Short mmCIF file of C-alpha atoms in Angstrom, two decimals:
data_model
loop_
_atom_site.label_atom_id
_atom_site.label_comp_id
_atom_site.label_asym_id
_atom_site.label_seq_id
_atom_site.Cartn_x
_atom_site.Cartn_y
_atom_site.Cartn_z
CA UNK A 1 211.83 255.11 103.73
CA UNK A 2 214.31 257.51 102.11
CA UNK A 3 212.84 256.81 98.66
CA UNK A 4 209.30 257.24 99.98
CA UNK A 5 210.16 260.67 101.37
CA UNK A 6 211.90 261.63 98.13
CA UNK A 7 208.77 260.73 96.14
CA UNK A 8 206.30 262.46 98.48
CA UNK A 9 204.38 265.15 96.60
CA UNK A 10 204.87 268.82 97.34
CA UNK A 11 201.22 269.12 98.29
CA UNK A 12 201.54 266.29 100.81
CA UNK A 13 204.83 267.65 102.18
CA UNK A 14 203.23 271.00 102.96
CA UNK A 15 200.28 269.27 104.63
CA UNK A 16 202.55 267.16 106.80
CA UNK A 17 204.82 270.08 107.68
CA UNK A 18 201.76 272.03 108.81
CA UNK A 19 200.65 269.09 110.98
CA UNK A 20 204.21 268.80 112.37
CA UNK A 21 204.37 265.21 111.16
CA UNK A 22 207.45 265.72 109.02
CA UNK A 23 210.50 267.97 108.96
CA UNK A 24 211.90 269.77 105.89
CA UNK A 25 215.33 268.68 107.11
CA UNK A 26 214.62 264.95 106.87
CA UNK A 27 212.96 265.43 103.47
CA UNK A 28 215.91 267.42 102.15
CA UNK A 29 218.37 264.85 103.49
CA UNK A 30 216.42 262.09 101.71
CA UNK A 31 216.37 264.03 98.43
CA UNK A 32 220.08 264.86 98.63
CA UNK A 33 220.87 261.19 99.32
CA UNK A 34 218.88 260.29 96.22
CA UNK A 35 220.80 262.89 94.17
CA UNK A 36 224.14 261.54 95.39
CA UNK A 37 223.06 258.02 94.42
CA UNK A 38 221.45 258.70 91.04
CA UNK A 39 222.87 261.87 89.54
CA UNK A 40 226.14 260.21 88.48
CA UNK A 41 224.00 257.89 86.30
CA UNK A 42 221.39 260.38 85.10
CA UNK A 43 223.27 263.70 84.94
CA UNK A 44 220.12 265.65 85.79
CA UNK A 45 221.89 268.30 87.89
CA UNK A 46 224.85 270.35 86.71
CA UNK A 47 225.15 272.01 90.14
CA UNK A 48 224.06 270.76 93.57
CA UNK A 49 224.33 273.00 96.65
CA UNK A 50 224.01 270.58 99.55
CA UNK A 51 225.11 273.05 102.22
CA UNK A 52 222.74 275.74 100.99
CA UNK A 53 219.83 273.29 100.73
CA UNK A 54 220.34 271.98 104.26
CA UNK A 55 220.62 275.50 105.68
CA UNK A 56 217.35 276.43 103.95
CA UNK A 57 215.71 273.27 105.27
CA UNK A 58 216.77 274.04 108.85
CA UNK A 59 215.39 277.58 108.56
CA UNK A 60 212.15 276.19 107.16
CA UNK A 61 211.86 273.67 109.98
CA UNK A 62 212.14 276.49 112.51
CA UNK A 63 209.39 278.46 110.75
CA UNK A 64 207.03 275.48 110.62
CA UNK A 65 207.61 274.75 114.30
CA UNK A 66 206.46 278.31 115.00
CA UNK A 67 203.50 277.92 112.62
CA UNK A 68 204.84 280.75 110.46
CA UNK A 69 205.75 279.45 106.98
CA UNK A 70 206.99 281.95 104.41
CA UNK A 71 204.68 280.88 101.62
CA UNK A 72 203.14 278.17 99.47
CA UNK A 73 206.14 275.82 99.25
CA UNK A 74 208.10 276.45 102.43
CA UNK A 75 210.48 273.54 102.93
CA UNK A 76 209.76 271.85 99.59
CA UNK A 77 212.87 270.90 97.55
CA UNK A 78 212.99 272.47 94.08
CA UNK A 79 215.46 272.99 91.24
CA UNK A 80 216.22 275.80 88.79
CA UNK A 81 216.90 275.12 85.11
CA UNK A 82 220.33 276.38 84.12
CA UNK A 83 218.87 279.03 81.81
CA UNK A 84 217.47 280.99 84.78
CA UNK A 85 219.57 283.19 87.03
CA UNK A 86 220.18 282.17 90.65
CA UNK A 87 222.15 284.37 93.00
CA UNK A 88 225.53 282.88 93.88
CA UNK A 89 225.32 280.04 91.33
CA UNK A 90 226.79 280.16 87.81
CA UNK A 91 224.16 280.16 85.07
CA UNK A 92 226.14 278.69 82.20
CA UNK A 93 223.19 277.85 79.92
CA UNK A 94 224.81 274.58 78.92
CA UNK A 95 227.45 276.50 76.98
CA UNK A 96 231.23 276.68 76.99
CA UNK A 97 230.89 280.28 75.78
CA UNK A 98 229.62 281.63 79.15
CA UNK A 99 232.18 282.84 81.69
CA UNK A 100 231.78 280.86 84.89
CA UNK A 101 233.29 283.72 86.93
CA UNK A 102 230.11 285.80 86.72
CA UNK A 103 229.46 287.73 88.92
CA UNK A 104 226.17 285.98 89.72
CA UNK A 105 224.42 288.61 91.83
CA UNK A 106 220.72 288.32 90.97
CA UNK A 107 217.88 285.83 90.98
CA UNK A 108 215.60 285.48 87.99
CA UNK A 109 211.92 285.93 88.85
CA UNK A 110 211.20 282.21 89.22
CA UNK A 111 214.19 281.73 91.54
CA UNK A 112 213.30 284.82 93.56
CA UNK A 113 209.68 283.77 94.07
CA UNK A 114 210.66 280.26 95.16
CA UNK A 115 213.20 281.67 97.59
CA UNK A 116 210.66 284.14 98.98
CA UNK A 117 208.17 281.31 99.48
CA UNK A 118 210.66 279.24 101.46
CA UNK A 119 211.51 276.56 98.89
CA UNK A 120 214.65 274.53 99.48
CA UNK A 121 216.70 275.26 96.35
CA UNK A 122 218.75 272.19 95.47
CA UNK A 123 220.76 273.40 92.48
CA UNK A 124 220.66 273.84 88.71
CA UNK A 125 219.40 271.25 86.20
CA UNK A 126 221.04 270.49 82.87
CA UNK A 127 219.96 272.01 79.57
CA UNK A 128 221.24 271.74 76.02
CA UNK A 129 223.18 274.80 74.91
CA UNK A 130 220.92 277.86 75.35
CA UNK A 131 217.96 275.44 75.43
CA UNK A 132 218.04 275.12 71.66
CA UNK A 133 216.78 271.55 71.11
CA UNK A 134 214.30 268.93 72.31
CA UNK A 135 216.90 266.68 73.95
CA UNK A 136 219.38 267.39 76.74
CA UNK A 137 223.07 267.06 76.02
CA UNK A 138 225.85 269.58 75.61
CA UNK A 139 229.60 269.77 75.27
CA UNK A 140 229.68 271.48 78.67
CA UNK A 141 227.64 269.07 80.81
CA UNK A 142 227.49 265.87 78.76
CA UNK A 143 224.44 263.67 78.19
CA UNK A 144 221.42 263.65 80.50
CA UNK A 145 219.64 260.29 80.66
CA UNK A 146 216.11 259.00 81.13
CA UNK A 147 215.35 257.29 84.47
CA UNK A 148 213.06 254.78 82.72
CA UNK A 149 215.93 253.60 80.51
CA UNK A 150 219.32 255.25 80.85
CA UNK A 151 220.26 254.55 77.24
CA UNK A 152 217.47 256.97 76.22
CA UNK A 153 216.98 260.73 76.38
CA UNK A 154 214.65 262.37 78.93
CA UNK A 155 213.80 264.94 76.26
CA UNK A 156 214.60 268.61 76.40
CA UNK A 157 215.38 271.26 76.74
CA UNK A 158 214.18 270.87 80.35
CA UNK A 159 215.49 267.30 80.39
CA UNK A 160 217.52 267.70 83.54
CA UNK A 161 214.34 268.78 85.30
CA UNK A 162 212.25 265.90 83.97
CA UNK A 163 214.91 263.34 84.92
CA UNK A 164 215.14 264.89 88.40
CA UNK A 165 211.40 264.72 89.08
CA UNK A 166 210.94 261.24 87.60
CA UNK A 167 213.81 259.85 89.67
CA UNK A 168 212.64 261.32 92.98
CA UNK A 169 215.51 263.80 93.21
CA UNK A 170 213.17 266.62 94.21
CA UNK A 171 209.42 267.09 93.72
CA UNK A 172 209.46 270.49 91.97
CA UNK A 173 211.42 271.93 89.05
CA UNK A 174 211.36 275.13 87.03
CA UNK A 175 211.25 274.54 83.27
CA UNK A 176 211.25 276.77 80.22
CA UNK A 177 209.44 276.12 76.95
CA UNK A 178 210.25 277.83 73.65
CA UNK A 179 208.83 275.10 71.40
CA UNK A 180 207.97 272.20 73.68
CA UNK A 181 210.82 272.25 76.20
CA UNK A 182 208.57 271.56 79.21
CA UNK A 183 206.07 269.27 77.51
CA UNK A 184 208.52 267.09 75.52
CA UNK A 185 210.61 266.05 78.55
CA UNK A 186 207.50 265.56 80.67
CA UNK A 187 206.17 263.15 78.04
CA UNK A 188 209.46 261.27 77.75
CA UNK A 189 210.08 260.97 81.50
CA UNK A 190 206.51 260.37 82.66
CA UNK A 191 206.02 263.55 84.69
CA UNK A 192 203.67 266.54 84.54
CA UNK A 193 204.38 270.10 83.44
CA UNK A 194 202.53 273.14 82.21
CA UNK A 195 203.72 275.79 79.81
CA UNK A 196 201.79 278.61 81.41
CA UNK A 197 200.32 281.13 78.99
CA UNK A 198 202.78 283.76 77.82
CA UNK A 199 203.33 286.39 80.50
CA UNK A 200 201.69 284.38 83.29
CA UNK A 201 205.09 283.61 84.80
CA UNK A 202 207.41 286.64 84.74
CA UNK A 203 210.82 286.18 83.14
CA UNK A 204 214.01 288.27 83.30
CA UNK A 205 216.19 288.64 81.37
CA UNK A 206 213.69 287.98 78.60
CA UNK A 207 214.50 285.04 76.34
CA UNK A 208 216.48 285.83 73.20
CA UNK A 209 213.97 283.60 71.42
CA UNK A 210 211.31 286.21 72.05
CA UNK A 211 207.61 285.76 72.63
CA UNK A 212 207.52 282.03 71.89
CA UNK A 213 209.40 281.42 75.17
CA UNK A 214 207.46 280.54 78.34
CA UNK A 215 208.31 279.52 81.91
CA UNK A 216 206.39 276.98 83.99
CA UNK A 217 206.36 274.33 86.70
CA UNK A 218 207.27 270.66 86.41
CA UNK A 219 206.27 268.04 88.99
CA UNK A 220 204.82 264.54 89.22
CA UNK A 221 201.19 265.70 89.31
CA UNK A 222 198.91 268.44 88.07
CA UNK A 223 198.11 269.30 91.69
CA UNK A 224 201.77 270.00 92.44
CA UNK A 225 202.08 272.03 89.23
CA UNK A 226 199.12 274.15 90.37
CA UNK A 227 200.72 274.67 93.77
CA UNK A 228 204.01 275.72 92.17
CA UNK A 229 202.24 278.01 89.70
CA UNK A 230 200.89 279.95 92.70
CA UNK A 231 204.51 280.83 93.42
CA UNK A 232 205.89 281.35 89.92
CA UNK A 233 203.00 283.56 88.78
CA UNK A 234 203.64 286.15 91.48
CA UNK A 235 204.62 289.52 89.99
CA UNK A 236 208.08 290.84 89.15
CA UNK A 237 208.55 294.42 87.93
CA UNK A 238 211.49 293.52 85.70
CA UNK A 239 209.29 291.78 83.09
CA UNK A 240 207.45 294.42 81.06
CA UNK A 241 205.69 291.68 79.04
CA UNK A 242 204.12 289.98 82.07
CA UNK A 243 200.37 289.78 82.54
CA UNK A 244 198.85 291.77 85.39
CA UNK A 245 199.04 289.65 88.52
CA UNK A 246 195.72 287.82 88.82
CA UNK A 247 196.06 286.80 92.47
CA UNK A 248 194.57 283.42 91.58
CA UNK A 249 195.01 280.32 93.73
CA UNK A 250 195.49 277.76 90.95
CA UNK A 251 194.84 274.88 93.34
CA UNK A 252 191.23 276.05 93.77
CA UNK A 253 188.82 274.39 91.37
CA UNK A 254 191.09 271.41 90.68
CA UNK A 255 188.46 269.07 92.08
CA UNK A 256 185.67 270.38 89.84
CA UNK A 257 186.25 267.32 87.65
CA UNK A 258 185.94 266.83 83.92
CA UNK A 259 182.15 266.82 83.78
CA UNK A 260 180.82 269.40 81.34
CA UNK A 261 184.16 270.24 79.75
CA UNK A 262 184.00 270.50 75.96
CA UNK A 263 187.08 268.75 74.59
CA UNK A 264 188.26 268.47 71.00
CA UNK A 265 190.39 265.35 70.54
CA UNK A 266 192.74 265.62 67.56
CA UNK A 267 195.10 262.65 67.18
CA UNK A 268 197.12 264.26 64.34
CA UNK A 269 196.07 267.93 64.16
CA UNK A 270 194.73 267.04 60.73
CA UNK A 271 198.12 266.99 59.03
CA UNK A 272 200.78 265.16 61.11
CA UNK A 273 201.98 262.18 59.06
CA UNK A 274 204.06 260.16 61.52
CA UNK A 275 202.83 259.16 64.99
CA UNK A 276 204.04 256.08 66.86
CA UNK A 277 201.19 253.55 67.00
CA UNK A 278 201.36 253.06 70.77
CA UNK A 279 201.43 256.81 71.37
CA UNK A 280 198.30 257.21 69.27
CA UNK A 281 196.58 254.31 71.04
CA UNK A 282 197.31 255.51 74.58
CA UNK A 283 196.17 259.06 73.81
CA UNK A 284 192.94 257.64 72.34
CA UNK A 285 192.52 255.70 75.60
CA UNK A 286 192.98 258.93 77.54
CA UNK A 287 190.29 260.65 75.49
CA UNK A 288 187.93 257.83 76.42
CA UNK A 289 188.84 258.19 80.10
CA UNK A 290 187.95 261.88 80.04
CA UNK A 291 184.68 261.08 78.28
CA UNK A 292 183.98 258.51 80.96
CA UNK A 293 184.57 261.20 83.59
CA UNK A 294 181.81 263.29 82.07
CA UNK A 295 183.56 265.48 79.52
CA UNK A 296 182.04 265.96 76.08
CA UNK A 297 184.81 264.65 73.83
CA UNK A 298 184.55 265.03 70.06
CA UNK A 299 187.18 263.98 67.53
CA UNK A 300 187.81 267.30 65.82
CA UNK A 301 190.92 268.81 64.24
CA UNK A 302 191.60 272.46 65.08
CA UNK A 303 191.60 273.40 61.39
CA UNK A 304 194.99 275.00 60.79
CA UNK A 305 197.74 273.76 58.48
CA UNK A 306 201.32 272.83 59.33
CA UNK A 307 202.94 275.92 60.87
CA UNK A 308 206.48 274.56 61.10
CA UNK A 309 207.88 277.22 58.77
CA UNK A 310 206.21 280.05 60.72
CA UNK A 311 207.77 278.76 63.92
CA UNK A 312 211.15 278.19 62.30
CA UNK A 313 211.36 281.81 61.13
CA UNK A 314 210.55 283.10 64.60
CA UNK A 315 212.83 280.70 66.42
CA UNK A 316 215.88 280.90 64.16
CA UNK A 317 215.62 284.68 64.08
CA UNK A 318 215.95 284.52 67.85
CA UNK A 319 218.99 282.25 67.55
CA UNK A 320 220.61 284.70 65.14
CA UNK A 321 219.84 287.62 67.45
CA UNK A 322 221.40 285.74 70.38
CA UNK A 323 224.60 284.80 68.60
CA UNK A 324 225.22 287.38 65.87
CA UNK A 325 227.76 289.39 67.88
CA UNK A 326 229.54 286.44 69.47
CA UNK A 327 233.30 286.46 68.77
CA UNK A 328 234.37 283.91 66.18
CA UNK A 329 236.49 281.93 68.63
CA UNK A 330 233.48 281.50 70.93
CA UNK A 331 231.05 280.82 68.08
CA UNK A 332 233.28 277.91 67.06
CA UNK A 333 232.61 276.30 70.47
CA UNK A 334 228.84 276.13 69.92
CA UNK A 335 226.82 273.01 69.17
CA UNK A 336 226.98 272.63 65.35
CA UNK A 337 223.18 272.37 65.20
CA UNK A 338 222.85 275.70 66.98
CA UNK A 339 225.36 277.22 64.58
CA UNK A 340 223.19 276.01 61.69
CA UNK A 341 220.05 277.48 63.28
CA UNK A 342 221.84 280.81 63.64
CA UNK A 343 222.91 280.70 59.99
CA UNK A 344 219.34 279.93 58.95
CA UNK A 345 218.07 282.88 60.96
CA UNK A 346 220.59 285.19 59.30
CA UNK A 347 219.07 284.47 55.88
CA UNK A 348 215.51 285.62 56.65
CA UNK A 349 214.61 288.89 54.99
CA UNK A 350 212.57 291.51 56.81
CA UNK A 351 209.66 290.74 54.50
CA UNK A 352 209.84 287.03 55.34
CA UNK A 353 209.93 287.77 59.05
CA UNK A 354 206.96 290.13 58.85
CA UNK A 355 205.04 287.57 56.79
CA UNK A 356 205.69 285.02 59.57
CA UNK A 357 204.49 287.53 62.18
CA UNK A 358 201.30 288.06 60.20
CA UNK A 359 200.75 284.30 59.78
CA UNK A 360 201.32 283.83 63.51
CA UNK A 361 198.66 286.41 64.25
CA UNK A 362 196.19 284.62 61.99
CA UNK A 363 196.93 281.34 63.77
CA UNK A 364 196.34 282.94 67.14
CA UNK A 365 193.05 284.42 65.98
CA UNK A 366 192.01 281.04 64.56
CA UNK A 367 192.58 279.33 67.92
CA UNK A 368 190.72 282.08 69.77
CA UNK A 369 187.70 281.32 67.60
CA UNK A 370 188.20 277.56 68.00
CA UNK A 371 188.02 277.89 71.78
CA UNK A 372 184.66 279.60 71.56
CA UNK A 373 183.34 276.09 70.93
CA UNK A 374 185.83 273.95 72.83
CA UNK A 375 187.30 274.40 76.29
CA UNK A 376 190.32 272.24 75.53
CA UNK A 377 192.22 270.67 72.66
CA UNK A 378 193.61 267.19 73.31
CA UNK A 379 196.55 265.74 71.31
CA UNK A 380 199.62 263.57 71.88
CA UNK A 381 202.43 265.52 73.56
CA UNK A 382 205.01 264.07 71.16
CA UNK A 383 204.79 261.88 68.07
CA UNK A 384 207.21 259.29 69.50
CA UNK A 385 208.30 257.91 72.89
CA UNK A 386 211.84 258.50 74.17
CA UNK A 387 214.67 257.54 71.83
CA UNK A 388 218.44 257.10 72.14
CA UNK A 389 220.34 259.60 74.27
CA UNK A 390 222.96 261.74 72.57
CA UNK A 391 221.16 262.21 69.23
CA UNK A 392 218.72 264.91 68.16
CA UNK A 393 215.98 262.53 67.11
CA UNK A 394 215.08 259.03 65.97
CA UNK A 395 215.61 257.98 62.38
CA UNK A 396 213.72 260.32 60.08
CA UNK A 397 210.86 258.94 58.05
CA UNK A 398 211.03 259.40 54.29
CA UNK A 399 210.19 262.93 53.30
CA UNK A 400 211.20 264.59 56.58
CA UNK A 401 214.16 266.95 56.32
CA UNK A 402 214.64 268.17 59.91
CA UNK A 403 214.34 266.86 63.47
CA UNK A 404 211.15 268.76 64.37
CA UNK A 405 209.00 266.08 62.68
CA UNK A 406 208.74 264.30 66.05
CA UNK A 407 207.64 267.45 67.95
CA UNK A 408 204.69 268.62 65.80
CA UNK A 409 202.19 268.97 68.64
CA UNK A 410 204.09 271.39 70.86
CA UNK A 411 205.44 274.39 68.92
CA UNK A 412 202.14 275.56 67.35
CA UNK A 413 201.02 276.56 70.83
CA UNK A 414 204.18 278.54 71.50
CA UNK A 415 203.20 280.59 68.48
CA UNK A 416 199.69 281.09 69.87
CA UNK A 417 200.99 281.58 73.46
CA UNK A 418 198.23 279.40 74.94
CA UNK A 419 198.65 277.42 78.17
CA UNK A 420 199.47 273.79 77.40
CA UNK A 421 200.34 270.81 79.56
CA UNK A 422 201.70 267.29 79.27
CA UNK A 423 200.72 264.57 81.75
CA UNK A 424 201.47 260.82 81.65
CA UNK A 425 198.72 258.79 79.99
CA UNK A 426 200.25 255.33 79.68
CA UNK A 427 203.27 253.35 78.61
CA UNK A 428 204.57 251.57 75.55
CA UNK A 429 205.16 247.82 75.44
CA UNK A 430 208.79 248.68 76.32
CA UNK A 431 207.60 250.48 79.47
CA UNK A 432 208.32 253.97 78.18
CA UNK A 433 206.03 256.84 79.24
CA UNK A 434 203.61 258.52 76.83
CA UNK A 435 202.36 262.08 77.26
CA UNK A 436 198.85 263.49 76.92
CA UNK A 437 198.81 267.10 75.68
CA UNK A 438 196.08 269.46 76.91
CA UNK A 439 195.83 272.92 75.34
CA UNK A 440 193.61 275.61 76.82
CA UNK A 441 192.31 279.02 75.73
CA UNK A 442 194.39 282.11 76.42
CA UNK A 443 194.64 282.89 80.15
CA UNK A 444 192.79 279.70 81.17
CA UNK A 445 195.43 277.66 82.94
CA UNK A 446 192.63 276.73 85.34
CA UNK A 447 190.86 274.66 82.68
CA UNK A 448 194.05 272.84 81.70
CA UNK A 449 194.96 272.06 85.31
CA UNK A 450 191.39 271.02 86.15
CA UNK A 451 191.21 268.51 83.28
CA UNK A 452 194.70 267.18 83.97
CA UNK A 453 193.89 266.70 87.65
CA UNK A 454 190.61 264.97 86.84
CA UNK A 455 192.46 262.61 84.50
CA UNK A 456 195.03 261.85 87.19
CA UNK A 457 192.32 261.25 89.77
CA UNK A 458 190.88 258.65 87.41
CA UNK A 459 194.20 256.97 86.47
CA UNK A 460 197.49 256.05 88.13
CA UNK A 461 200.01 256.58 85.31
CA UNK A 462 201.60 259.56 87.10
CA UNK A 463 202.20 257.46 90.22
CA UNK A 464 204.41 254.87 88.55
CA UNK A 465 208.13 255.08 89.26
CA UNK A 466 211.10 253.95 87.19
CA UNK A 467 212.98 250.95 88.53
CA UNK A 468 216.27 252.60 89.42
#
């Protein structure tokens, strides 16, 4: 029964709280028991606040008994990625260079909105140092592992969050995504997550990686992601880049189905050379499922060329900006790969940076025009399934000179700032999850969530659990 409670969706928890069929206290106790059992093996959480979580759950129970919940997710257990501030908890960003002493006096916007809406905050999830790579390990917190196979990575940089959700250690998690860091771990761990369009979810302090960095919800289903987005998208005056608050209920319209959606299915974006055969096959199956649900699905590439260099200039410039004034003795403590990214960023000239900005603008314009014809773009979420934990990538194919070859589908849409989501669409012959990537037009998270929910209503991949 404890595992069943721990795997109950946020949407169902709220329904049962409202009907007085379930208490936030018993749910929180079940989730904390699961964390105590599994976190030593998975290393999803770097901080767990049992006393604080139980106190929040008791307060939530009292509110529900009075029929007066605080908000959308009152009593639902949730985690905060350790890149986002949380009052009273150290935010160490996976780095030995951050002073644990703080003081830690403020919540980031995502933390504040969850707290205001009554969520039971469990603790902080692991991240690689400053969220710099697509796997989750660091010298500070060690290696985070995949619940489907603990010898493998759950992806990153929101890998602690994906491992948490997949293992039933809490139904909701806040992720960040500066190049795929929500969608990669969702694909590897078999959960759902949306990189909301840039500015949809307020952030503060703003990411040092600039306007490629997004915040969004992670959960087991698109429906729970929509519920959580209702909370995270609420306004915060500290983010001057945020979109005007739309006041949208993202759970409305989920049941409109896939019928009539115009979907472009692009298995390789027209230029990606290396995609695992089973990944490609399961994503093709997913395209057929959506067509069977009434969507118009055409195999069409979006028509842009490889934009890895454009992204690399933006991202490594952010790394250099983050670290350029760090004292030498602290810089020496950093992940060597992050040191190399910083060095790369230091070599970009102003002209090179401005050329990359111009090329990014052209890419964004191109996708705006593309979405005049298509509601959604469908691709694999990653080129490969999960690989060994503790390394930055699988063995490189001939001709590839950096680790981003296995993440080609995610970072283009950080450049364009579009909403994009990964949901489970099947498994390999080794029982490893595969992610389906849905990309929507600017400001149309509703279309992405609608299609993802329709797919999940027609399949059961997101309901499978790892055998822990």
